[in-house]
mmCIF file with all atom_site columns, C-alpha atoms in Angstrom:
data_model
loop_
_atom_site.group_PDB
_atom_site.id
_atom_site.type_symbol
_atom_site.label_atom_id
_atom_site.label_alt_id
_atom_site.label_comp_id
_atom_site.label_asym_id
_atom_site.label_entity_id
_atom_site.label_seq_id
_atom_site.pdbx_PDB_ins_code
_atom_site.Cartn_x
_atom_site.Cartn_y
_atom_site.Cartn_z
_atom_site.occupancy
_atom_site.B_iso_or_equiv
_atom_site.pdbx_formal_charge
_atom_site.auth_seq_id
_atom_site.auth_comp_id
_atom_site.auth_asym_id
_atom_site.auth_atom_id
_atom_site.pdbx_PDB_model_num
ATOM 1   C CA . MET A 1 1   ? 67.838 5.369  67.106 1.00 56.00 ? 1030 MET A CA 1
ATOM 2   C CA . TYR A 1 2   ? 66.999 3.410  70.227 1.00 60.00 ? 1031 TYR A CA 1
ATOM 3   C CA . ARG A 1 3   ? 63.320 2.839  70.792 1.00 64.00 ? 1032 ARG A CA 1
ATOM 4   C CA . ALA A 1 4   ? 62.057 1.591  74.108 1.00 62.00 ? 1033 ALA A CA 1
ATOM 5   C CA . TYR A 1 5   ? 59.273 -0.938 73.870 1.00 63.00 ? 1034 TYR A CA 1
ATOM 6   C CA . HIS A 1 6   ? 56.867 -1.427 76.682 1.00 71.00 ? 1035 HIS A CA 1
ATOM 7   C CA . SER A 1 7   ? 53.408 -2.777 77.081 1.00 84.00 ? 1036 SER A CA 1
ATOM 8   C CA . THR A 1 8   ? 50.286 -0.661 77.280 1.00 86.00 ? 1037 THR A CA 1
ATOM 9   C CA . LEU A 1 9   ? 49.311 0.241  80.823 1.00 89.00 ? 1038 LEU A CA 1
ATOM 10  C CA . ASN A 1 10  ? 45.790 -1.093 81.237 1.00 86.00 ? 1039 ASN A CA 1
ATOM 11  C CA . GLU A 1 11  ? 44.048 0.659  84.138 1.00 89.00 ? 1040 GLU A CA 1
ATOM 12  C CA . ALA A 1 12  ? 40.734 -1.105 83.648 1.00 87.00 ? 1041 ALA A CA 1
ATOM 13  C CA . GLU A 1 13  ? 39.188 -4.147 85.264 1.00 91.00 ? 1042 GLU A CA 1
ATOM 14  C CA . THR A 1 14  ? 39.170 -6.091 81.984 1.00 90.00 ? 1043 THR A CA 1
ATOM 15  C CA . ALA A 1 15  ? 41.844 -7.764 79.881 1.00 90.00 ? 1044 ALA A CA 1
ATOM 16  C CA . LEU A 1 16  ? 43.575 -5.409 77.433 1.00 88.00 ? 1045 LEU A CA 1
ATOM 17  C CA . CYS A 1 17  ? 41.759 -6.764 74.355 1.00 91.00 ? 1046 CYS A CA 1
ATOM 18  C CA . ASP A 1 18  ? 38.383 -6.265 76.091 1.00 92.00 ? 1047 ASP A CA 1
ATOM 19  C CA . THR A 1 19  ? 39.437 -2.795 77.225 1.00 92.00 ? 1048 THR A CA 1
ATOM 20  C CA . PHE A 1 20  ? 40.267 -1.864 73.617 1.00 93.00 ? 1049 PHE A CA 1
ATOM 21  C CA . ARG A 1 21  ? 36.932 -3.283 72.441 1.00 95.00 ? 1050 ARG A CA 1
ATOM 22  C CA . PHE A 1 22  ? 34.924 -1.362 75.052 1.00 95.00 ? 1051 PHE A CA 1
ATOM 23  C CA . ALA A 1 23  ? 36.890 1.837  74.378 1.00 96.00 ? 1052 ALA A CA 1
ATOM 24  C CA . LEU A 1 24  ? 36.288 1.565  70.628 1.00 96.00 ? 1053 LEU A CA 1
ATOM 25  C CA . ILE A 1 25  ? 32.572 0.857  71.024 1.00 97.00 ? 1054 ILE A CA 1
ATOM 26  C CA . SER A 1 26  ? 32.134 3.660  73.583 1.00 97.00 ? 1055 SER A CA 1
ATOM 27  C CA . SER A 1 27  ? 33.902 6.123  71.281 1.00 97.00 ? 1056 SER A CA 1
ATOM 28  C CA . LEU A 1 28  ? 31.189 5.462  68.681 1.00 98.00 ? 1057 LEU A CA 1
ATOM 29  C CA . ARG A 1 29  ? 28.345 6.439  71.018 1.00 98.00 ? 1058 ARG A CA 1
ATOM 30  C CA . MET A 1 30  ? 27.103 9.425  68.972 1.00 98.00 ? 1059 MET A CA 1
ATOM 31  C CA . PRO A 1 31  ? 26.501 7.613  65.656 1.00 99.00 ? 1060 PRO A CA 1
ATOM 32  C CA . VAL A 1 32  ? 25.031 4.580  67.465 1.00 99.00 ? 1061 VAL A CA 1
ATOM 33  C CA . ASP A 1 33  ? 22.644 6.854  69.410 1.00 98.00 ? 1062 ASP A CA 1
ATOM 34  C CA . LYS A 1 34  ? 21.642 8.474  66.102 1.00 98.00 ? 1063 LYS A CA 1
ATOM 35  C CA . ALA A 1 35  ? 20.956 5.083  64.511 1.00 98.00 ? 1064 ALA A CA 1
ATOM 36  C CA . ILE A 1 36  ? 18.813 3.916  67.431 1.00 98.00 ? 1065 ILE A CA 1
ATOM 37  C CA . SER A 1 37  ? 16.846 7.159  67.295 1.00 97.00 ? 1066 SER A CA 1
ATOM 38  C CA . GLU A 1 38  ? 16.224 6.723  63.558 1.00 98.00 ? 1067 GLU A CA 1
ATOM 39  C CA . ILE A 1 39  ? 15.377 3.017  63.809 1.00 98.00 ? 1068 ILE A CA 1
ATOM 40  C CA . TYR A 1 40  ? 12.718 3.464  66.480 1.00 97.00 ? 1069 TYR A CA 1
ATOM 41  C CA . LYS A 1 41  ? 11.337 6.929  65.637 1.00 95.00 ? 1070 LYS A CA 1
ATOM 42  C CA . LYS A 1 42  ? 8.131  5.535  64.057 1.00 94.00 ? 1071 LYS A CA 1
ATOM 43  C CA . ASP A 1 43  ? 7.652  2.765  66.627 1.00 95.00 ? 1072 ASP A CA 1
ATOM 44  C CA . LYS A 1 44  ? 4.481  3.630  68.559 1.00 92.00 ? 1073 LYS A CA 1
ATOM 45  C CA . ASN A 1 45  ? 5.267  1.134  71.325 1.00 92.00 ? 1074 ASN A CA 1
ATOM 46  C CA . VAL A 1 46  ? 8.844  2.187  72.034 1.00 93.00 ? 1075 VAL A CA 1
ATOM 47  C CA . PRO A 1 47  ? 9.430  2.901  75.731 1.00 89.00 ? 1076 PRO A CA 1
ATOM 48  C CA . ASP A 1 48  ? 10.843 6.292  76.643 1.00 83.00 ? 1077 ASP A CA 1
ATOM 49  C CA . LYS A 1 49  ? 14.615 6.653  76.647 1.00 88.00 ? 1078 LYS A CA 1
ATOM 50  C CA . LEU A 1 50  ? 16.062 3.630  74.918 1.00 94.00 ? 1079 LEU A CA 1
ATOM 51  C CA . SER A 1 51  ? 19.699 3.128  75.792 1.00 96.00 ? 1080 SER A CA 1
ATOM 52  C CA . TRP A 1 52  ? 22.466 0.650  74.979 1.00 97.00 ? 1081 TRP A CA 1
ATOM 53  C CA . ALA A 1 53  ? 25.627 -0.559 76.664 1.00 96.00 ? 1082 ALA A CA 1
ATOM 54  C CA . ALA A 1 54  ? 29.137 -1.059 75.292 1.00 95.00 ? 1083 ALA A CA 1
ATOM 55  C CA . PHE A 1 55  ? 29.577 -4.245 77.346 1.00 94.00 ? 1084 PHE A CA 1
ATOM 56  C CA . ASP A 1 56  ? 26.493 -5.738 75.654 1.00 96.00 ? 1085 ASP A CA 1
ATOM 57  C CA . THR A 1 57  ? 27.479 -4.716 72.101 1.00 98.00 ? 1086 THR A CA 1
ATOM 58  C CA . GLU A 1 58  ? 29.208 -7.057 69.662 1.00 98.00 ? 1087 GLU A CA 1
ATOM 59  C CA . ILE A 1 59  ? 31.713 -6.091 66.978 1.00 98.00 ? 1088 ILE A CA 1
ATOM 60  C CA . LEU A 1 60  ? 30.681 -8.181 63.963 1.00 98.00 ? 1089 LEU A CA 1
ATOM 61  C CA . LYS A 1 61  ? 33.153 -6.849 61.413 1.00 98.00 ? 1090 LYS A CA 1
ATOM 62  C CA . ILE A 1 62  ? 35.976 -4.320 61.042 1.00 96.00 ? 1091 ILE A CA 1
ATOM 63  C CA . ARG A 1 63  ? 36.902 -3.380 57.478 1.00 96.00 ? 1092 ARG A CA 1
ATOM 64  C CA . GLN A 1 64  ? 40.037 -1.386 56.679 1.00 95.00 ? 1093 GLN A CA 1
ATOM 65  C CA . LEU A 1 65  ? 39.231 1.189  53.988 1.00 93.00 ? 1094 LEU A CA 1
ATOM 66  C CA . TYR A 1 66  ? 42.388 3.180  53.182 1.00 88.00 ? 1095 TYR A CA 1
ATOM 67  C CA . GLY A 1 67  ? 45.464 1.371  54.458 1.00 86.00 ? 1096 GLY A CA 1
ATOM 68  C CA . VAL A 1 68  ? 46.854 0.741  57.911 1.00 88.00 ? 1097 VAL A CA 1
ATOM 69  C CA . GLY A 1 69  ? 45.899 3.481  60.348 1.00 85.00 ? 1098 GLY A CA 1
ATOM 70  C CA . GLY A 1 70  ? 43.319 4.996  58.000 1.00 90.00 ? 1099 GLY A CA 1
ATOM 71  C CA . ILE A 1 71  ? 39.566 4.900  58.322 1.00 94.00 ? 1100 ILE A CA 1
ATOM 72  C CA . TYR A 1 72  ? 37.860 1.684  59.372 1.00 96.00 ? 1101 TYR A CA 1
ATOM 73  C CA . GLU A 1 73  ? 34.243 0.644  58.856 1.00 98.00 ? 1102 GLU A CA 1
ATOM 74  C CA . ILE A 1 74  ? 32.781 -1.159 61.861 1.00 98.00 ? 1103 ILE A CA 1
ATOM 75  C CA . THR A 1 75  ? 29.615 -3.258 61.982 1.00 99.00 ? 1104 THR A CA 1
ATOM 76  C CA . LEU A 1 76  ? 28.115 -3.567 65.462 1.00 99.00 ? 1105 LEU A CA 1
ATOM 77  C CA . LYS A 1 77  ? 25.282 -5.658 66.866 1.00 99.00 ? 1106 LYS A CA 1
ATOM 78  C CA . VAL A 1 78  ? 23.504 -3.478 69.415 1.00 99.00 ? 1107 VAL A CA 1
ATOM 79  C CA . TYR A 1 79  ? 20.807 -4.461 71.900 1.00 98.00 ? 1108 TYR A CA 1
ATOM 80  C CA . PRO A 1 80  ? 18.776 -1.346 72.838 1.00 98.00 ? 1109 PRO A CA 1
ATOM 81  C CA . TYR A 1 81  ? 17.107 -1.553 76.225 1.00 97.00 ? 1110 TYR A CA 1
ATOM 82  C CA . TYR A 1 82  ? 14.805 0.432  78.496 1.00 95.00 ? 1111 TYR A CA 1
ATOM 83  C CA . GLN A 1 83  ? 14.697 0.815  82.277 1.00 91.00 ? 1112 GLN A CA 1
ATOM 84  C CA . ALA A 1 84  ? 16.929 -1.700 84.072 1.00 86.00 ? 1113 ALA A CA 1
ATOM 85  C CA . HIS A 1 85  ? 18.316 -3.417 80.963 1.00 84.00 ? 1114 HIS A CA 1
ATOM 86  C CA . ASN A 1 86  ? 15.039 -4.753 79.566 1.00 93.00 ? 1115 ASN A CA 1
ATOM 87  C CA . ARG A 1 87  ? 15.938 -5.530 75.956 1.00 95.00 ? 1116 ARG A CA 1
ATOM 88  C CA . TYR A 1 88  ? 13.745 -3.891 73.362 1.00 97.00 ? 1117 TYR A CA 1
ATOM 89  C CA . GLY A 1 89  ? 15.466 -4.831 70.125 1.00 97.00 ? 1118 GLY A CA 1
ATOM 90  C CA . ILE A 1 90  ? 18.414 -6.058 68.131 1.00 99.00 ? 1119 ILE A CA 1
ATOM 91  C CA . ASP A 1 91  ? 20.047 -3.906 65.468 1.00 99.00 ? 1120 ASP A CA 1
ATOM 92  C CA . GLU A 1 92  ? 23.109 -4.041 63.236 1.00 99.00 ? 1121 GLU A CA 1
ATOM 93  C CA . ILE A 1 93  ? 24.699 -0.615 62.903 1.00 99.00 ? 1122 ILE A CA 1
ATOM 94  C CA . ILE A 1 94  ? 27.513 0.349  60.536 1.00 99.00 ? 1123 ILE A CA 1
ATOM 95  C CA . VAL A 1 95  ? 29.747 3.281  61.489 1.00 98.00 ? 1124 VAL A CA 1
ATOM 96  C CA . ASN A 1 96  ? 33.245 4.428  60.653 1.00 97.00 ? 1125 ASN A CA 1
ATOM 97  C CA . THR A 1 97  ? 36.101 5.624  62.809 1.00 95.00 ? 1126 THR A CA 1
ATOM 98  C CA . ASP A 1 98  ? 35.361 9.218  61.767 1.00 96.00 ? 1127 ASP A CA 1
ATOM 99  C CA . GLY A 1 99  ? 32.164 8.880  63.813 1.00 96.00 ? 1128 GLY A CA 1
ATOM 100 C CA . GLU A 1 100 ? 29.840 8.740  60.814 1.00 98.00 ? 1129 GLU A CA 1
ATOM 101 C CA . LEU A 1 101 ? 26.709 6.608  60.717 1.00 99.00 ? 1130 LEU A CA 1
ATOM 102 C CA . LEU A 1 102 ? 26.850 4.649  57.447 1.00 99.00 ? 1131 LEU A CA 1
ATOM 103 C CA . GLY A 1 103 ? 23.795 2.441  57.788 1.00 99.00 ? 1132 GLY A CA 1
ATOM 104 C CA . TYR A 1 104 ? 21.734 0.150  59.940 1.00 99.00 ? 1133 TYR A CA 1
ATOM 105 C CA . THR A 1 105 ? 19.435 -2.853 59.835 1.00 99.00 ? 1134 THR A CA 1
ATOM 106 C CA . HIS A 1 106 ? 16.697 -3.487 62.374 1.00 98.00 ? 1135 HIS A CA 1
ATOM 107 C CA . ILE A 1 107 ? 16.640 -7.195 63.182 1.00 98.00 ? 1136 ILE A CA 1
ATOM 108 C CA . LEU A 1 108 ? 14.111 -7.705 65.961 1.00 97.00 ? 1137 LEU A CA 1
ATOM 109 C CA . THR A 1 109 ? 11.790 -5.886 68.351 1.00 96.00 ? 1138 THR A CA 1
ATOM 110 C CA . TYR A 1 110 ? 10.922 -7.594 71.621 1.00 94.00 ? 1139 TYR A CA 1
ATOM 111 C CA . PRO A 1 111 ? 7.417  -7.197 73.070 1.00 89.00 ? 1140 PRO A CA 1
ATOM 112 C CA . VAL A 1 112 ? 7.023  -4.849 76.037 1.00 84.00 ? 1141 VAL A CA 1
ATOM 113 C CA . PHE A 1 113 ? 5.474  -6.484 79.088 1.00 74.00 ? 1142 PHE A CA 1
#
């Protein structure tokens, strides 16, 4: 069987590896949003509507759980912000490629000015 090989068409303004990284992080938006909500729910000083951005999120670790192409566990470092990207905190969030929130660690809260 003849198989044609070609490169992935990257229709983004970033290099292919960055495009994959941003696409992966963005696809995990729901469990990351859930983690941020849980982390800051008892914080009396939290500004309204914390958000986060894929371009400002780091992938710290990817762990393969069940063989190639199976489920992966991903540890992210996320920087929640309010208003025009005013950082409010730093958090490590663990999710899997099934979109499940597995855990999180709050690292730092910045003061609000």
